[in-house]
Short mmCIF file of C-alpha atoms and ligand atoms in Angstrom, two decimals:
data_model
loop_
_atom_site.label_atom_id
_atom_site.label_comp_id
_atom_site.label_asym_id
_atom_site.label_seq_id
_atom_site.Cartn_x
_atom_site.Cartn_y
_atom_site.Cartn_z
CA MET A 9 120.56 85.12 107.54
CA ALA A 10 118.11 87.95 106.98
CA ALA A 11 118.73 91.14 108.88
CA ASP A 12 115.90 92.38 111.06
CA SER A 13 114.99 95.26 108.85
CA GLY A 14 111.24 94.96 109.25
CA VAL A 15 110.84 93.11 106.00
CA LYS A 16 109.02 89.85 106.54
CA THR A 17 109.66 86.86 104.41
CA CYS A 18 107.18 84.37 103.06
CA ASP A 19 106.04 81.69 105.51
CA VAL A 20 105.85 78.96 102.91
CA SER A 21 108.44 76.30 103.54
CA GLY A 22 111.53 76.86 101.42
CA CYS A 23 110.54 80.33 100.28
CA SER A 24 112.37 83.50 101.28
CA LYS A 25 110.65 86.11 99.19
CA GLU A 26 109.27 89.31 100.57
CA THR A 27 105.79 89.13 102.08
CA GLU A 28 102.89 90.62 100.22
CA ARG A 29 99.80 89.47 102.13
CA SER A 30 98.94 87.87 105.41
CA ILE A 31 96.16 85.36 105.87
CA SER A 32 95.18 82.93 108.58
CA VAL A 33 97.07 79.67 108.87
CA LYS A 34 93.80 77.77 108.82
CA GLN A 35 93.04 79.03 105.36
CA VAL A 36 96.45 78.03 104.10
CA LYS A 37 96.11 74.55 105.51
CA GLY A 38 93.13 74.06 103.26
CA SER A 39 95.40 74.58 100.29
CA ASN A 40 98.44 72.80 98.89
CA LEU A 41 100.92 75.20 100.43
CA THR A 42 103.22 73.97 103.20
CA LEU A 43 104.02 76.48 105.88
CA LYS A 44 107.12 76.69 108.02
CA PRO A 45 106.58 74.93 111.35
CA GLU A 46 107.04 78.09 113.39
CA CYS A 47 104.11 79.69 111.64
CA VAL A 48 101.06 79.18 113.85
CA ARG A 49 98.60 82.05 113.62
CA SER A 50 98.87 84.15 110.54
CA ALA A 51 100.74 83.18 107.44
CA HIS A 52 102.59 85.79 105.48
CA LEU A 53 102.74 84.98 101.83
CA CYS A 54 104.80 86.42 99.01
CA LYS A 55 103.09 87.59 95.88
CA ASP A 56 103.63 84.30 94.09
CA HIS A 57 102.37 82.10 96.87
CA TYR A 58 99.41 84.35 97.55
CA ARG A 59 98.45 84.05 93.93
CA GLU A 60 98.81 80.29 94.13
CA PHE A 61 96.68 80.23 97.26
CA LYS A 62 94.01 82.39 95.69
CA LYS A 63 93.96 80.25 92.59
CA GLU A 64 93.37 77.13 94.64
CA THR A 65 90.65 78.55 96.81
CA LYS A 66 88.95 79.91 93.75
CA LYS A 67 89.04 76.47 92.20
CA ASP A 68 87.45 74.99 95.31
CA ARG A 69 84.69 77.54 95.32
CA LYS A 70 84.01 76.95 91.68
CA LEU A 71 83.66 73.23 92.24
CA GLU A 72 81.30 73.81 95.12
CA HIS A 73 79.33 76.24 93.07
CA LEU A 74 78.95 73.74 90.26
CA GLY A 75 77.87 71.11 92.71
CA TYR A 76 80.35 68.37 91.80
ZN1 LIG B 125 106.54 82.45 98.96
#
C-alpha cells in the first residue's frame, strides 16, 4: 500500500499515520497500546499514539509516587 519513500508509519495495530517518535517495544507493552506483530525491537509511534503512551506512563509514575 504505502510506497517505500522513507516515511515510516506508526507501529500501533490499525494505525497508518506518520511516525513521530521511536521507543522500545518493552516500554510500549507496559501500556495499553497494541503493536503490530512484526514489530519486535523498537516501536515507531505517531504523534497521537506517542502522546497516549506518554500520558499512560506519566499516570503510572504518578501513582507510584503517591504510593497507592
Ligand atoms: Zn499511531
